[in-house]
Amino acid sequence: MRWPWRRRGSAGRVVFIGTSPFDVAAVIAAVPTPSRAVEAFLPAPGEPDARVRLGFADGTTLALEPDDPRAVALFAAAARLTEGP
């Protein structure tokens, strides 16, 4: 069964009242950009607190669980950078 409110007219247009969902630049500008990372602490294997900690220029910190994909990528990058010749 087709409900009347589900019908679309053959000649019509969509009008956005307020902000268009296609206004991507305004949406990006509305989200605060994070400060750049200035330090990262990667724990050694076997440490009790195995979370990866990131420090940002504005003084905030972020702790990532070891199974977080971002932490896994940081561990892989650190391993590549510190491996011997």
Short mmCIF file of N, CA and C in Angstrom, two decimals:
data_model
loop_
_atom_site.label_atom_id
_atom_site.label_comp_id
_atom_site.label_asym_id
_atom_site.label_seq_id
_atom_site.Cartn_x
_atom_site.Cartn_y
_atom_site.Cartn_z
N MET A 1 0.84 -1.18 0.00
CA MET A 1 0.00 0.00 0.00
C MET A 1 0.88 1.24 0.00
N ARG A 2 0.51 2.22 -0.75
CA ARG A 2 1.26 3.47 -0.81
C ARG A 2 0.53 4.51 0.01
N TRP A 3 1.23 5.06 0.96
CA TRP A 3 0.64 6.08 1.81
C TRP A 3 0.76 7.44 1.13
N PRO A 4 -0.20 8.32 1.35
CA PRO A 4 -0.16 9.62 0.67
C PRO A 4 1.09 10.44 0.98
N TRP A 5 1.59 10.35 2.18
CA TRP A 5 2.76 11.15 2.54
C TRP A 5 4.05 10.58 1.98
N ARG A 6 3.99 9.38 1.42
CA ARG A 6 5.18 8.79 0.82
C ARG A 6 5.27 9.06 -0.67
N ARG A 7 4.25 9.61 -1.24
CA ARG A 7 4.26 9.88 -2.68
C ARG A 7 5.12 11.09 -2.98
N ARG A 8 5.78 11.02 -4.07
CA ARG A 8 6.55 12.16 -4.55
C ARG A 8 5.90 12.66 -5.82
N GLY A 9 5.79 13.93 -5.89
CA GLY A 9 5.26 14.52 -7.12
C GLY A 9 6.25 14.40 -8.25
N SER A 10 5.76 14.41 -9.45
CA SER A 10 6.66 14.29 -10.59
C SER A 10 7.42 15.58 -10.85
N ALA A 11 6.82 16.69 -10.47
CA ALA A 11 7.49 17.98 -10.65
C ALA A 11 7.58 18.65 -9.29
N GLY A 12 8.73 18.62 -8.70
CA GLY A 12 8.90 19.23 -7.40
C GLY A 12 10.36 19.46 -7.13
N ARG A 13 10.63 20.10 -6.05
CA ARG A 13 12.01 20.33 -5.68
C ARG A 13 12.12 20.31 -4.16
N VAL A 14 13.32 20.07 -3.71
CA VAL A 14 13.59 20.04 -2.29
C VAL A 14 14.08 21.40 -1.87
N VAL A 15 13.50 21.92 -0.81
CA VAL A 15 13.89 23.22 -0.30
C VAL A 15 14.38 23.03 1.12
N PHE A 16 15.58 23.51 1.41
CA PHE A 16 16.13 23.41 2.76
C PHE A 16 15.83 24.69 3.51
N ILE A 17 15.28 24.54 4.68
CA ILE A 17 15.00 25.70 5.53
C ILE A 17 16.09 25.69 6.60
N GLY A 18 16.85 26.72 6.67
CA GLY A 18 17.96 26.77 7.61
C GLY A 18 19.24 26.37 6.89
N THR A 19 19.96 25.41 7.45
CA THR A 19 21.24 24.99 6.89
C THR A 19 21.06 23.79 5.98
N SER A 20 21.59 23.88 4.82
CA SER A 20 21.56 22.76 3.90
C SER A 20 22.53 21.69 4.38
N PRO A 21 22.15 20.41 4.30
CA PRO A 21 23.11 19.37 4.68
C PRO A 21 24.28 19.28 3.72
N PHE A 22 24.20 19.95 2.58
CA PHE A 22 25.29 19.92 1.62
C PHE A 22 26.29 21.04 1.84
N ASP A 23 26.05 21.87 2.85
CA ASP A 23 26.96 22.97 3.14
C ASP A 23 28.11 22.44 3.99
N VAL A 24 28.99 21.71 3.36
CA VAL A 24 30.07 21.01 4.06
C VAL A 24 31.05 21.99 4.70
N ALA A 25 31.36 23.07 4.04
CA ALA A 25 32.33 24.02 4.58
C ALA A 25 31.85 24.59 5.91
N ALA A 26 30.58 24.89 6.03
CA ALA A 26 30.04 25.42 7.29
C ALA A 26 30.07 24.37 8.39
N VAL A 27 29.80 23.12 8.04
CA VAL A 27 29.84 22.05 9.03
C VAL A 27 31.26 21.84 9.53
N ILE A 28 32.23 21.84 8.64
CA ILE A 28 33.63 21.66 9.03
C ILE A 28 34.09 22.83 9.89
N ALA A 29 33.68 24.04 9.54
CA ALA A 29 34.07 25.23 10.31
C ALA A 29 33.44 25.24 11.69
N ALA A 30 32.29 24.59 11.85
CA ALA A 30 31.60 24.58 13.14
C ALA A 30 32.24 23.62 14.13
N VAL A 31 32.98 22.64 13.65
CA VAL A 31 33.62 21.66 14.53
C VAL A 31 34.99 22.19 14.94
N PRO A 32 35.26 22.24 16.25
CA PRO A 32 36.57 22.75 16.65
C PRO A 32 37.68 21.81 16.20
N THR A 33 38.73 22.39 15.68
CA THR A 33 39.85 21.57 15.23
C THR A 33 40.76 21.27 16.42
N PRO A 34 41.19 20.04 16.54
CA PRO A 34 42.06 19.71 17.66
C PRO A 34 43.44 20.34 17.51
N SER A 35 44.07 20.54 18.62
CA SER A 35 45.42 21.06 18.63
C SER A 35 46.35 19.99 18.06
N ARG A 36 47.50 20.40 17.57
CA ARG A 36 48.41 19.40 17.00
C ARG A 36 49.09 18.60 18.11
N ALA A 37 49.37 17.35 17.81
CA ALA A 37 50.04 16.49 18.78
C ALA A 37 51.50 16.89 18.87
N VAL A 38 52.03 16.97 20.08
CA VAL A 38 53.43 17.35 20.26
C VAL A 38 54.25 16.23 20.89
N GLU A 39 53.58 15.24 21.50
CA GLU A 39 54.33 14.12 22.05
C GLU A 39 53.45 12.88 22.10
N ALA A 40 54.09 11.73 22.05
CA ALA A 40 53.39 10.46 22.16
C ALA A 40 54.20 9.56 23.08
N PHE A 41 53.51 8.86 23.97
CA PHE A 41 54.17 7.91 24.86
C PHE A 41 53.64 6.53 24.54
N LEU A 42 54.55 5.67 24.10
CA LEU A 42 54.21 4.28 23.81
C LEU A 42 54.83 3.41 24.89
N PRO A 43 54.01 2.68 25.65
CA PRO A 43 54.54 1.88 26.74
C PRO A 43 55.36 0.69 26.22
N ALA A 44 56.31 0.27 27.03
CA ALA A 44 57.11 -0.91 26.69
C ALA A 44 56.24 -2.16 26.90
N PRO A 45 56.53 -3.23 26.18
CA PRO A 45 55.76 -4.46 26.37
C PRO A 45 55.84 -4.93 27.82
N GLY A 46 54.71 -5.33 28.37
CA GLY A 46 54.66 -5.83 29.73
C GLY A 46 54.36 -4.79 30.79
N GLU A 47 54.28 -3.51 30.43
CA GLU A 47 53.94 -2.49 31.41
C GLU A 47 52.48 -2.66 31.84
N PRO A 48 52.18 -2.38 33.13
CA PRO A 48 50.80 -2.57 33.59
C PRO A 48 49.79 -1.66 32.89
N ASP A 49 50.16 -0.40 32.67
CA ASP A 49 49.27 0.51 31.95
C ASP A 49 49.76 0.56 30.51
N ALA A 50 49.10 -0.19 29.64
CA ALA A 50 49.56 -0.34 28.25
C ALA A 50 48.89 0.64 27.31
N ARG A 51 48.28 1.69 27.84
CA ARG A 51 47.60 2.65 26.97
C ARG A 51 48.62 3.60 26.32
N VAL A 52 48.37 3.93 25.07
CA VAL A 52 49.17 4.91 24.35
C VAL A 52 48.64 6.29 24.73
N ARG A 53 49.53 7.17 25.11
CA ARG A 53 49.11 8.51 25.52
C ARG A 53 49.67 9.54 24.55
N LEU A 54 48.80 10.43 24.10
CA LEU A 54 49.19 11.51 23.20
C LEU A 54 49.03 12.83 23.93
N GLY A 55 50.00 13.72 23.78
CA GLY A 55 49.92 15.06 24.35
C GLY A 55 49.79 16.08 23.24
N PHE A 56 48.94 17.06 23.43
CA PHE A 56 48.67 18.07 22.41
C PHE A 56 49.21 19.43 22.85
N ALA A 57 49.39 20.32 21.89
CA ALA A 57 49.98 21.64 22.15
C ALA A 57 49.15 22.47 23.12
N ASP A 58 47.84 22.24 23.17
CA ASP A 58 47.00 23.03 24.08
C ASP A 58 46.97 22.48 25.50
N GLY A 59 47.75 21.43 25.77
CA GLY A 59 47.84 20.86 27.11
C GLY A 59 46.92 19.68 27.36
N THR A 60 46.05 19.35 26.43
CA THR A 60 45.16 18.21 26.61
C THR A 60 45.90 16.91 26.29
N THR A 61 45.40 15.82 26.83
CA THR A 61 45.98 14.50 26.57
C THR A 61 44.89 13.54 26.14
N LEU A 62 45.29 12.48 25.48
CA LEU A 62 44.38 11.45 25.02
C LEU A 62 45.04 10.11 25.27
N ALA A 63 44.31 9.18 25.89
CA ALA A 63 44.84 7.84 26.14
C ALA A 63 44.08 6.86 25.24
N LEU A 64 44.81 6.07 24.47
CA LEU A 64 44.23 5.09 23.57
C LEU A 64 44.46 3.69 24.12
N GLU A 65 43.43 2.87 24.12
CA GLU A 65 43.58 1.48 24.54
C GLU A 65 44.47 0.75 23.55
N PRO A 66 45.18 -0.29 24.00
CA PRO A 66 46.13 -0.99 23.10
C PRO A 66 45.49 -1.60 21.86
N ASP A 67 44.19 -1.94 21.92
CA ASP A 67 43.54 -2.55 20.76
C ASP A 67 42.87 -1.51 19.85
N ASP A 68 42.99 -0.23 20.18
CA ASP A 68 42.47 0.84 19.32
C ASP A 68 43.28 0.86 18.03
N PRO A 69 42.64 0.94 16.86
CA PRO A 69 43.39 0.93 15.59
C PRO A 69 44.43 2.04 15.51
N ARG A 70 44.16 3.20 16.10
CA ARG A 70 45.14 4.29 16.08
C ARG A 70 46.37 3.92 16.91
N ALA A 71 46.15 3.24 18.05
CA ALA A 71 47.28 2.82 18.87
C ALA A 71 48.09 1.74 18.16
N VAL A 72 47.41 0.83 17.50
CA VAL A 72 48.11 -0.23 16.74
C VAL A 72 48.97 0.40 15.65
N ALA A 73 48.44 1.41 14.96
CA ALA A 73 49.21 2.09 13.92
C ALA A 73 50.42 2.81 14.51
N LEU A 74 50.25 3.43 15.68
CA LEU A 74 51.39 4.11 16.32
C LEU A 74 52.46 3.12 16.75
N PHE A 75 52.04 1.97 17.29
CA PHE A 75 53.01 0.93 17.66
C PHE A 75 53.77 0.44 16.43
N ALA A 76 53.08 0.24 15.33
CA ALA A 76 53.73 -0.23 14.10
C ALA A 76 54.72 0.82 13.58
N ALA A 77 54.32 2.09 13.62
CA ALA A 77 55.22 3.15 13.15
C ALA A 77 56.44 3.25 14.06
N ALA A 78 56.24 3.15 15.37
CA ALA A 78 57.37 3.22 16.31
C ALA A 78 58.31 2.05 16.10
N ALA A 79 57.77 0.87 15.85
CA ALA A 79 58.62 -0.30 15.60
C ALA A 79 59.46 -0.12 14.35
N ARG A 80 58.88 0.46 13.30
CA ARG A 80 59.62 0.68 12.07
C ARG A 80 60.71 1.73 12.26
N LEU A 81 60.40 2.76 13.06
CA LEU A 81 61.38 3.84 13.27
C LEU A 81 62.53 3.43 14.18
N THR A 82 62.31 2.49 15.06
CA THR A 82 63.34 2.12 16.04
C THR A 82 64.03 0.81 15.71
N GLU A 83 63.68 0.17 14.60
CA GLU A 83 64.35 -1.09 14.27
C GLU A 83 65.76 -0.81 13.80
N GLY A 84 66.62 -1.76 14.02
CA GLY A 84 68.04 -1.61 13.68
C GLY A 84 68.27 -1.61 12.18
N PRO A 85 69.48 -1.22 11.76
CA PRO A 85 69.80 -1.16 10.33
C PRO A 85 69.89 -2.52 9.68
#
